[in-house]
Amino acid sequence: MNYRKRLIILTILLLVPFTAIIGKLFSMQVINHAYFEGELHSKNNYIEVFKPARGRIFDRNGNILACDQREFEVHILPIELKNEDLLITVLYRLSVTLNADFEELKKKVIGRIDAINAKWDDKPARERKRLIERDLNTPFKLFEHRQFESIVPIDTSPENFPGIIVRETTRRVYPYGSTASHILGFVSPLYKGEYEQLLKSGYFRRHFAEGIEDEEFEYIQNVWGFMDETVGRKGMESYYDEYLKGKRGAMHIQKEIYHKTKKIVKEIPAEHGTDIYLSIDIELQKRAERALFGKKGAIVIIDVQNGEILAMASCPDFDPNMLISPVTREYNEYVNFNPETPMMNRAIESVYPLGSIFKIATSFAALEEGKISVGTEFTCNGYLFPEKKKMGCWIAKRGEGLGHGPLDVVGGLMHSCNVFFYNAGAKAGIDALYKWGYTLGFGRKTGIDLFGEVEGIMPSREWKREYAKNVRGLDPVWRDADSWNLGIGQGFLTVTPIQVAEMMSAIANDGNLVTPHLLITAEPMQKYKIPLTHPQALEAIRKGLYAVVNEPGGTAYATDLKNLNCCGKTSTAQVVSSENLAQLAQYKDHAWFSGYAPIKNPKVAFVVLIEHGGSGGQAAAPVAVEILRAYNDLNKNEK
């Protein structure tokens, strides 16, 4: 055989095995890529996820209002326990360690494994094997809400618990229970339908620490998922969720099959959430809620200079600890199907007729627009139209022939005289009433850092015209009677307690509207200077508010407020026009009191609303006494 033939034969002999190898590689990498990728997935790689601690929430004095409590979950990785005897042994040890029922635990795990094996019966053998191994390599939660002491044996002797994974997790805790619940809100797992929406929006990807690759994220998504995600619901937990929640970390582990060892390929720690400090004083908050207990209503106490909320109470309330999963059926019914609406923050989410406190806005409208002067008097004979006994003052209900007589704006506020403000409202007119009501904050949101704030209604000509389109029989034209009603805070006007607190702050601080807020920030809050062109108007209004509390005949003089160095205004807001219906509890007038303290150099403004409480002087003012005493007690060392 010549040299050329020998070379050809040798070449063929060498090429045959290489061709087989190349063919095998082609099969592995192209034809059966998914299968071998699954083998790598199921046998060699594992990624553990680290959940971040959620940021803590503090009050202004450093008291913890919300924090995470460390807990542990116990998972099983069935692929590492294919030997049935080993599986049973490990489950028995686990049941003893965690004081669990062994038979129930065994039934749960074997049932899961059997379900995985049966799930892919219709697949070809090779594909079935890959899918089963993939599912067996997916951790399966056995226990949750376990304390550290119970999992110590597992953590310190992992060789006795092969295939068992302990994951550190957290549970949100609210140390003060229901106190400040509407401010704090709560956290909960994802609701049905939220998961896919958040996944598509990139929410879960965004909340992983930098360094997690896309393929690693995909692995985590497929193996672990994110159904354990908790999100803020209501209050600070919701509004500042992005700051509080932090970012997940991960550890990529590679298993060495032949050496049965594990190597950490990558470890990225979780980034814990940001702590936040609130402006509220939890002790003042507790006292405010105590003063409101057993009633329906709201209280707001605000720093008049910077808009910081010192207390915001809403009653009834709820305990956020009871809303951490799992929620009992009874508590779910209490918060979600209760006609008393305990989840509603009445300070910002509910609107009410305001009544006489709006007489402050009417005073501004009439005085600042030059329609009356501080010396202008109107005479009260009990009715705006005495001969017809129509458009009555509240004093006329106390006896025939009663009236306040001639009053200027100071006296009108002091006695809360309806007749004075019917006249002042008519003089000002709807355009001025709307302008000054809106300027003082009504009919628009304050911008407080809480979701759910509503704006209420500051009616105008245009508003009534549009509103009448949907109300059969309602005159679309703004009439004098509408201005009379609005002048005393009745009619179409609706407001929130936080809006009243904002307005009262502006009166106390020389005419600056400051945005109410709960988060303490180093940046000064934006102030809006109310364009006052007649300084005597604000001075007269302050004198009127002083007289309400501190001079005989004032509508709050009979209370202990006169001993607490404050000014304010009572308000009894009519819910229905029928006096017969008004005798029923559900139609009884709303009671308001709002004011500021101290009289000179005011520091705080406050508002009290009692739903269907009746007279502002009799129902709301005594509550104001309690909260002012609480504020003074807690700040007695301040000059």
XYZ file of C-alpha atoms in Angstrom:
639
model
C 0.000 0.000 0.000
C 1.541 3.257 -1.061
C 2.018 6.229 1.183
C -0.983 8.209 -0.177
C -3.437 5.349 0.511
C -2.098 4.832 4.022
C -2.513 8.543 4.724
C -6.136 8.508 3.524
C -7.007 5.483 5.693
C -5.315 7.025 8.736
C -7.186 10.268 8.200
C -10.516 8.425 7.989
C -9.753 6.483 11.170
C -8.974 9.703 12.999
C -11.977 11.585 11.634
C -14.601 8.993 12.577
C -14.356 9.412 16.358
C -14.011 13.205 16.063
C -17.064 13.263 13.840
C -18.967 11.341 16.513
C -17.773 13.763 19.184
C -18.733 16.777 17.082
C -22.102 15.200 16.395
C -22.624 14.621 20.097
C -21.661 18.201 20.885
C -24.020 19.447 18.184
C -26.774 17.331 19.682
C -26.042 18.663 23.170
C -25.744 22.313 22.234
C -28.328 22.622 19.496
C -30.776 19.743 19.342
C -31.042 19.033 23.076
C -29.957 22.450 24.388
C -33.044 22.805 26.591
C -32.489 19.371 28.101
C -28.829 19.917 29.014
C -29.537 23.447 30.192
C -32.079 21.854 32.517
C -29.439 19.389 33.727
C -27.131 22.281 34.561
C -30.014 24.081 36.219
C -31.083 21.132 38.287
C -27.735 19.780 39.415
C -25.071 22.463 39.437
C -26.505 25.858 40.288
C -28.564 27.292 43.053
C -29.355 30.891 43.974
C -30.491 31.890 47.429
C -32.297 35.190 47.864
C -31.773 37.591 50.772
C -34.726 39.762 51.709
C -33.875 43.238 52.980
C -35.072 44.554 56.306
C -37.758 47.161 55.773
C -36.876 50.623 57.026
C -38.028 51.526 60.504
C -40.485 54.321 61.224
C -39.790 56.610 64.206
C -41.714 59.436 65.810
C -40.096 62.848 66.305
C -38.547 61.720 69.608
C -36.997 58.513 68.317
C -39.686 56.084 69.452
C -40.041 53.125 67.083
C -43.494 53.068 65.496
C -42.878 50.280 62.964
C -40.037 47.804 62.580
C -39.185 44.334 61.320
C -39.042 41.351 63.616
C -36.722 38.578 62.464
C -38.394 35.273 61.637
C -37.431 32.154 59.734
C -38.899 29.892 57.087
C -37.926 26.256 56.591
C -37.876 24.884 53.036
C -37.043 21.492 51.576
C -35.112 20.851 48.351
C -36.509 17.429 47.341
C -33.821 16.733 44.718
C -31.258 16.276 47.496
C -33.418 13.669 49.222
C -34.115 11.166 46.453
C -33.301 8.300 48.795
C -36.595 7.542 50.522
C -35.016 6.294 53.744
C -32.940 9.453 53.996
C -36.018 11.566 53.280
C -38.008 9.889 56.063
C -35.101 10.249 58.498
C -34.689 13.952 57.766
C -38.416 14.610 58.050
C -38.533 12.831 61.394
C -35.615 14.893 62.730
C -37.311 18.013 61.451
C -40.621 17.171 63.130
C -38.874 16.609 66.464
C -36.804 19.800 66.169
C -39.745 22.008 65.233
C -42.330 20.218 67.376
C -44.423 19.341 64.326
C -46.631 16.352 63.561
C -44.413 13.833 61.753
C -47.215 12.073 59.867
C -48.666 15.352 58.636
C -45.231 16.549 57.558
C -44.464 13.287 55.741
C -47.848 13.360 54.015
C -47.268 16.940 52.887
C -43.793 16.329 51.425
C -44.449 12.957 49.792
C -47.685 14.328 48.372
C -45.739 17.186 46.800
C -43.132 14.808 45.323
C -45.831 12.477 43.966
C -47.618 15.442 42.402
C -44.403 16.523 40.664
C -43.807 13.006 39.315
C -47.384 12.746 38.050
C -47.455 16.234 36.573
C -45.314 15.393 33.547
C -46.655 11.891 32.701
C -47.625 12.970 29.194
C -44.092 14.088 28.255
C -41.425 11.990 26.478
C -39.078 10.201 28.889
C -36.102 12.518 28.470
C -38.200 15.667 28.682
C -40.150 14.243 31.634
C -36.926 13.557 33.525
C -35.682 17.096 32.943
C -38.920 18.709 34.083
C -39.209 16.522 37.178
C -35.636 17.297 38.220
C -36.252 20.980 37.642
C -39.311 20.927 39.891
C -37.573 18.813 42.520
C -34.843 21.459 42.594
C -37.409 24.113 43.489
C -37.549 24.840 47.245
C -40.839 23.969 48.890
C -41.869 25.853 52.040
C -42.654 23.652 55.029
C -42.777 26.105 57.941
C -42.946 29.871 58.430
C -43.012 32.389 61.299
C -40.397 30.410 63.244
C -38.227 32.053 65.879
C -34.443 31.773 65.924
C -34.324 29.449 68.929
C -36.330 26.791 67.115
C -34.103 26.615 64.034
C -30.721 26.666 65.823
C -30.255 22.850 65.584
C -30.831 22.979 61.832
C -28.508 25.917 61.373
C -25.678 24.532 63.508
C -25.854 20.902 62.300
C -26.698 21.082 58.597
C -25.207 17.619 58.041
C -28.175 16.205 59.956
C -30.631 18.029 57.723
C -29.541 17.581 54.085
C -31.943 19.177 51.644
C -33.330 21.506 54.296
C -32.959 25.247 53.743
C -33.529 27.866 56.421
C -34.433 31.305 55.087
C -34.341 34.378 57.243
C -37.343 36.592 56.717
C -39.137 39.333 58.613
C -42.516 40.194 60.027
C -43.645 43.804 60.337
C -44.438 44.841 63.896
C -46.229 47.940 65.185
C -45.292 48.302 68.883
C -48.088 50.778 69.665
C -50.868 48.653 68.188
C -53.758 50.720 66.873
C -52.171 54.046 67.876
C -51.430 56.146 64.780
C -52.723 53.339 62.561
C -54.112 55.714 59.925
C -50.778 57.522 59.794
C -48.630 54.391 59.625
C -50.810 52.146 57.476
C -49.712 48.519 57.214
C -47.995 46.032 54.924
C -49.449 42.909 53.368
C -48.648 40.266 50.758
C -49.615 40.865 47.173
C -53.291 40.790 46.356
C -54.661 38.521 43.661
C -53.927 40.008 40.256
C -51.119 42.281 41.481
C -48.277 39.837 40.838
C -48.351 39.819 37.032
C -48.939 43.554 36.911
C -45.911 44.284 39.090
C -43.775 41.746 37.237
C -44.525 43.381 33.881
C -43.858 46.838 35.278
C -40.348 45.825 36.376
C -41.190 46.333 40.051
C -39.421 43.167 41.253
C -36.392 43.694 39.006
C -36.055 47.255 40.244
C -35.917 46.073 43.830
C -32.849 43.885 43.450
C -29.440 45.181 44.462
C -27.042 46.149 41.703
C -25.039 43.209 40.390
C -27.848 40.697 39.854
C -27.673 39.666 36.193
C -30.790 39.220 34.066
C -30.346 35.438 33.810
C -29.951 35.218 37.587
C -33.092 37.277 38.057
C -34.919 34.948 35.662
C -33.742 31.946 37.676
C -34.963 33.559 40.902
C -38.260 34.421 39.273
C -38.785 30.829 38.103
C -37.541 29.054 41.234
C -38.455 31.302 44.136
C -40.934 33.708 42.648
C -41.965 36.847 44.476
C -45.223 35.872 46.108
C -43.566 36.523 49.468
C -43.279 40.206 48.562
C -44.929 42.598 50.989
C -46.018 46.062 49.971
C -47.145 49.106 51.892
C -50.862 49.644 52.229
C -52.147 53.043 53.319
C -50.336 55.612 55.398
C -46.584 56.039 55.520
C -46.045 52.382 54.613
C -47.651 53.066 51.252
C -46.577 56.667 50.572
C -42.891 55.994 51.313
C -42.858 52.339 50.230
C -40.000 52.872 47.762
C -37.762 54.260 50.522
C -38.753 51.742 53.172
C -38.612 48.481 51.261
C -34.915 48.237 50.319
C -33.492 45.865 47.687
C -33.052 42.106 47.671
C -29.651 40.488 47.530
C -28.639 37.009 46.386
C -25.970 34.323 46.689
C -25.155 32.241 43.602
C -23.951 28.773 44.662
C -22.395 26.234 42.316
C -22.417 22.579 43.342
C -19.411 20.453 42.390
C -21.042 17.152 41.453
C -17.973 14.939 41.669
C -16.507 16.422 44.827
C -19.886 17.018 46.487
C -18.829 20.498 47.538
C -20.354 23.923 47.098
C -18.708 27.072 45.824
C -20.052 30.597 46.213
C -19.876 32.132 42.754
C -21.331 35.495 43.734
C -22.733 37.050 46.871
C -24.556 40.364 46.834
C -25.938 41.505 50.192
C -29.417 42.912 50.508
C -29.728 46.678 50.797
C -31.904 47.431 53.779
C -34.681 49.998 53.554
C -34.292 53.595 54.687
C -35.441 54.584 58.176
C -37.815 57.545 58.289
C -38.679 59.967 61.085
C -42.170 61.379 61.424
C -43.223 64.685 62.916
C -45.782 63.134 65.252
C -45.243 62.855 68.989
C -46.535 59.384 69.848
C -47.439 60.439 73.401
C -49.515 63.348 72.107
C -51.004 61.006 69.508
C -52.063 58.575 72.243
C -53.699 61.381 74.226
C -55.540 62.641 71.140
C -56.874 59.172 70.361
C -57.909 58.710 73.979
C -59.879 61.977 73.817
C -61.668 60.711 70.711
C -62.329 57.191 71.988
C -65.916 55.990 71.598
C -66.750 58.718 69.095
C -66.508 58.971 65.329
C -64.365 61.837 64.170
C -60.910 63.283 63.719
C -58.301 65.449 65.439
C -55.368 67.271 63.848
C -52.624 69.172 65.700
C -50.157 71.025 63.485
C -47.093 73.235 63.915
C -48.194 76.592 62.497
C -44.711 77.609 61.367
C -43.557 74.591 59.369
C -46.664 72.456 58.798
C -45.427 69.441 60.768
C -48.278 67.240 61.964
C -47.827 66.612 65.688
C -50.871 64.361 65.994
C -53.577 63.128 63.638
C -56.267 60.915 65.108
C -59.167 59.227 63.357
C -61.769 57.111 65.110
C -62.688 54.289 64.810
C -59.288 52.834 63.999
C -57.617 49.468 63.400
C -54.597 47.485 64.578
C -52.067 47.072 61.732
C -50.588 44.042 63.511
C -53.873 42.245 62.862
C -53.545 42.857 59.126
C -50.259 40.992 58.768
C -50.987 37.745 56.928
C -52.803 35.566 57.761
C -55.745 37.828 58.621
C -58.567 36.235 60.573
C -62.013 36.198 59.017
C -63.418 38.200 61.924
C -60.853 40.976 61.575
C -61.238 41.064 57.806
C -64.958 41.644 58.295
C -64.243 44.338 60.885
C -62.010 46.400 58.614
C -63.627 45.769 55.223
C -67.345 45.296 55.848
C -67.916 47.592 58.784
C -70.361 50.499 58.281
C -68.238 52.481 60.749
C -65.381 52.411 58.160
C -62.438 52.019 60.568
C -59.922 52.042 57.707
C -60.921 55.547 56.634
C -58.672 58.366 57.782
C -61.363 60.906 58.556
C -58.805 63.710 58.770
C -58.078 63.571 55.036
C -60.357 61.033 53.322
C -63.817 62.145 54.407
C -65.616 65.427 53.756
C -68.127 67.204 55.960
C -70.231 70.375 55.970
C -68.185 72.913 57.898
C -70.673 75.312 59.382
C -69.602 78.367 61.339
C -65.825 77.976 61.046
C -66.302 79.061 57.429
C -67.434 82.430 58.803
C -63.699 83.154 59.006
C -63.465 82.858 55.207
C -66.618 84.953 54.827
C -64.990 87.637 56.982
C -61.903 87.682 54.760
C -64.028 87.851 51.604
C -66.155 90.774 52.808
C -63.305 92.719 54.448
C -60.544 92.173 51.889
C -62.836 92.952 48.954
C -63.954 96.165 50.669
C -67.619 95.155 50.930
C -67.651 95.857 54.670
C -65.220 97.436 57.126
C -64.200 96.199 60.562
C -66.713 98.671 62.000
C -69.660 97.660 59.809
C -72.596 96.431 61.898
C -75.573 94.252 61.095
C -78.433 93.852 63.547
C -79.611 90.399 64.548
C -83.268 90.142 65.569
C -83.180 86.373 65.363
C -83.815 86.168 61.609
C -82.521 87.671 58.407
C -86.192 88.292 57.557
C -87.852 88.781 60.975
C -91.313 89.433 59.558
C -91.305 86.067 57.781
C -89.205 84.310 60.409
C -86.936 82.978 57.692
C -83.164 82.449 57.606
C -82.915 82.240 61.362
C -79.965 82.614 63.692
C -79.233 79.803 66.086
C -80.160 82.031 69.025
C -83.774 82.305 67.812
C -84.260 78.621 68.645
C -83.728 79.459 72.324
C -86.813 81.622 72.646
C -89.216 84.017 70.957
C -87.792 87.442 70.263
C -84.192 86.589 71.009
C -81.425 88.092 68.903
C -77.838 89.279 69.168
C -78.611 92.900 68.337
C -76.069 95.039 66.432
C -72.723 93.327 65.831
C -69.497 94.086 63.997
C -67.237 91.345 62.609
C -65.559 90.710 65.976
C -68.934 90.331 67.672
C -70.253 88.288 64.773
C -67.454 85.754 65.217
C -67.643 85.843 69.011
C -71.369 85.005 69.033
C -71.236 83.003 65.773
C -74.198 85.074 64.594
C -75.820 83.681 61.469
C -77.625 86.924 60.658
C -74.360 88.870 60.605
C -72.805 86.385 58.188
C -75.903 86.049 56.002
C -75.452 89.763 55.389
C -71.662 89.604 55.066
C -71.918 86.694 52.622
C -74.489 88.514 50.519
C -72.354 91.677 50.512
C -69.266 89.745 49.462
C -71.068 87.735 46.776
C -70.289 84.286 45.467
C -67.242 85.285 43.434
C -65.457 86.720 46.477
C -66.614 83.860 48.711
C -65.226 81.339 46.247
C -61.986 83.288 45.786
C -61.262 83.514 49.505
C -62.491 80.041 50.347
C -60.179 78.603 47.709
C -57.310 80.898 48.749
C -57.612 79.624 52.317
C -57.337 76.026 51.107
C -60.882 74.775 50.579
C -61.834 72.894 47.423
C -58.276 71.646 46.855
C -55.900 69.155 48.386
C -53.397 70.372 50.954
C -50.658 68.137 49.530
C -50.065 66.185 52.741
C -47.805 63.162 52.269
C -50.605 60.607 52.463
C -52.478 58.894 49.669
C -56.249 59.190 49.615
C -56.667 62.882 50.402
C -59.868 64.336 48.958
C -60.446 67.955 48.030
C -64.044 68.541 49.074
C -66.255 71.135 47.403
C -65.709 74.887 47.335
C -68.786 75.857 45.311
C -68.858 78.559 42.661
C -71.260 79.739 39.960
C -69.660 77.392 37.453
C -69.635 74.484 39.884
C -73.381 74.783 40.553
C -74.139 75.057 36.847
C -72.291 71.781 36.177
C -73.631 70.065 39.284
C -77.238 70.912 38.371
C -76.896 68.936 35.130
C -76.915 65.743 37.179
C -79.500 66.721 39.811
C -83.099 66.798 38.682
C -84.933 69.939 39.694
C -81.885 71.849 40.952
C -81.741 75.469 39.824
C -78.436 75.847 37.926
C -78.212 79.580 38.679
C -76.404 80.785 41.790
C -78.977 82.707 43.851
C -78.775 85.049 46.861
C -79.983 82.227 49.088
C -76.937 80.203 48.034
C -74.662 83.047 49.151
C -76.529 83.378 52.452
C -76.040 79.675 53.137
C -72.406 79.668 52.058
C -71.763 82.728 54.234
C -72.434 80.583 57.319
C -70.653 77.499 55.963
C -73.755 75.568 54.893
C -75.139 74.613 51.503
C -72.884 72.844 49.039
C -69.599 73.401 50.911
C -67.739 70.289 52.119
C -64.270 70.183 53.679
C -61.757 67.896 55.363
C -60.373 68.454 58.877
C -56.836 68.819 57.484
C -58.012 71.763 55.339
C -59.412 73.461 58.432
C -56.117 72.917 60.265
C -54.216 74.442 57.346
C -56.448 77.532 57.322
C -56.191 77.992 61.087
C -52.397 77.756 60.839
C -52.391 80.593 58.330
C -54.418 82.794 60.679
C -51.976 82.028 63.497
C -48.783 82.648 61.488
C -49.677 85.982 59.847
C -51.164 84.610 56.647
C -48.880 81.836 55.388
C -50.344 78.596 54.064
C -47.823 75.862 54.889
C -48.181 72.365 53.430
C -49.085 69.898 56.196
C -46.664 66.970 56.285
C -45.662 63.968 58.360
C -42.104 63.243 57.237
C -39.453 65.318 58.971
C -37.263 66.776 56.270
C -34.240 69.050 56.275
C -35.684 71.027 53.387
C -38.008 73.896 54.358
C -41.590 73.366 53.276
C -42.958 75.713 50.667
C -45.100 78.526 52.031
C -47.809 80.425 50.192
C -48.290 83.983 51.386
C -51.969 84.890 51.336
C -52.294 88.258 49.557
C -53.768 90.353 52.371
C -54.244 94.005 51.453
C -56.123 95.077 54.585
C -54.078 94.190 57.706
C -56.995 95.169 59.922
C -59.009 92.261 58.483
C -56.700 89.590 59.924
C -56.441 91.537 63.187
C -60.240 91.713 63.534
C -60.615 87.994 62.821
C -58.041 87.158 65.480
C -59.883 89.365 67.976
C -63.085 87.521 67.156
C -61.438 84.130 67.716
C -60.005 85.391 70.994
C -63.455 86.533 72.126
C -65.046 83.164 71.270
C -62.968 81.510 73.990
C -62.011 84.257 76.413
C -64.904 86.729 76.704
C -68.299 86.184 78.372
C -70.870 85.410 75.705
C -68.343 83.703 73.456
C -69.632 80.383 72.161
C -66.779 78.478 73.872
C -66.468 80.642 76.988
C -68.309 78.105 79.129
C -65.565 75.531 78.548
C -62.148 75.261 80.198
C -60.493 76.503 77.003
C -60.388 80.004 78.513
C -57.815 78.680 80.989
C -55.572 77.257 78.260
C -54.280 80.420 76.552
C -55.879 79.809 73.160
C -58.167 81.250 70.509
C -60.670 79.363 68.380
C -64.026 78.949 66.723
C -66.937 76.639 67.407
C -68.964 75.173 64.576
C -72.203 73.216 64.451
C -72.651 71.939 60.913
C -76.143 71.030 59.814
C -76.406 67.619 58.146
C -80.082 67.879 57.074
C -82.447 70.843 56.887
C -85.355 69.031 58.560
C -85.423 69.653 62.333
C -87.379 66.431 62.838
C -84.754 64.347 61.054
C -81.990 66.185 62.913
C -83.221 64.608 66.140
C -82.135 61.200 64.835
C -78.552 60.200 65.667
C -77.534 59.580 62.069
C -78.720 63.049 61.031
C -77.511 64.970 64.060
C -75.302 68.000 63.399
C -71.527 67.583 63.165
C -69.600 69.276 65.975
C -66.391 71.206 65.218
C -63.867 73.230 67.136
C -60.694 74.702 65.654
C -58.164 77.112 67.066
C -54.551 77.899 67.866
C -52.320 78.328 70.918
C -50.803 80.146 72.643
C -52.501 83.467 71.976
C -49.210 85.348 71.474
C -46.630 83.805 69.175
C -48.793 80.765 68.371
C -47.051 77.413 67.968
C -49.839 74.990 67.140
C -53.201 74.958 65.443
C -55.741 72.237 66.056
C -59.082 70.979 64.821
C -61.588 68.612 66.392
C -64.464 67.039 64.472
C -67.103 64.863 66.133
C -69.435 63.237 63.615
C -73.078 63.805 64.578
C -71.879 65.222 67.873
C -74.362 68.099 67.965
C -73.135 71.446 69.273
C -69.518 72.372 68.604
C -69.283 74.153 71.944
C -70.699 71.207 73.882
C -69.197 68.224 72.015
C -66.018 69.319 70.226
C -64.694 72.060 72.528
C -64.308 69.708 75.555
C -62.223 67.375 73.385
C -60.103 70.371 72.384
C -59.565 71.009 76.104
C -58.155 67.494 76.523
C -55.734 67.730 73.613
C -54.503 71.202 74.558
C -53.850 70.022 78.099
C -51.960 67.057 76.680
C -49.885 69.333 74.444
C -49.094 71.662 77.347
C -48.170 68.747 79.628
C -45.769 67.325 77.062
C -44.193 70.693 76.230
C -44.106 72.369 79.650
C -40.321 72.796 79.486
C -40.458 74.771 76.248
C -40.293 78.507 76.528
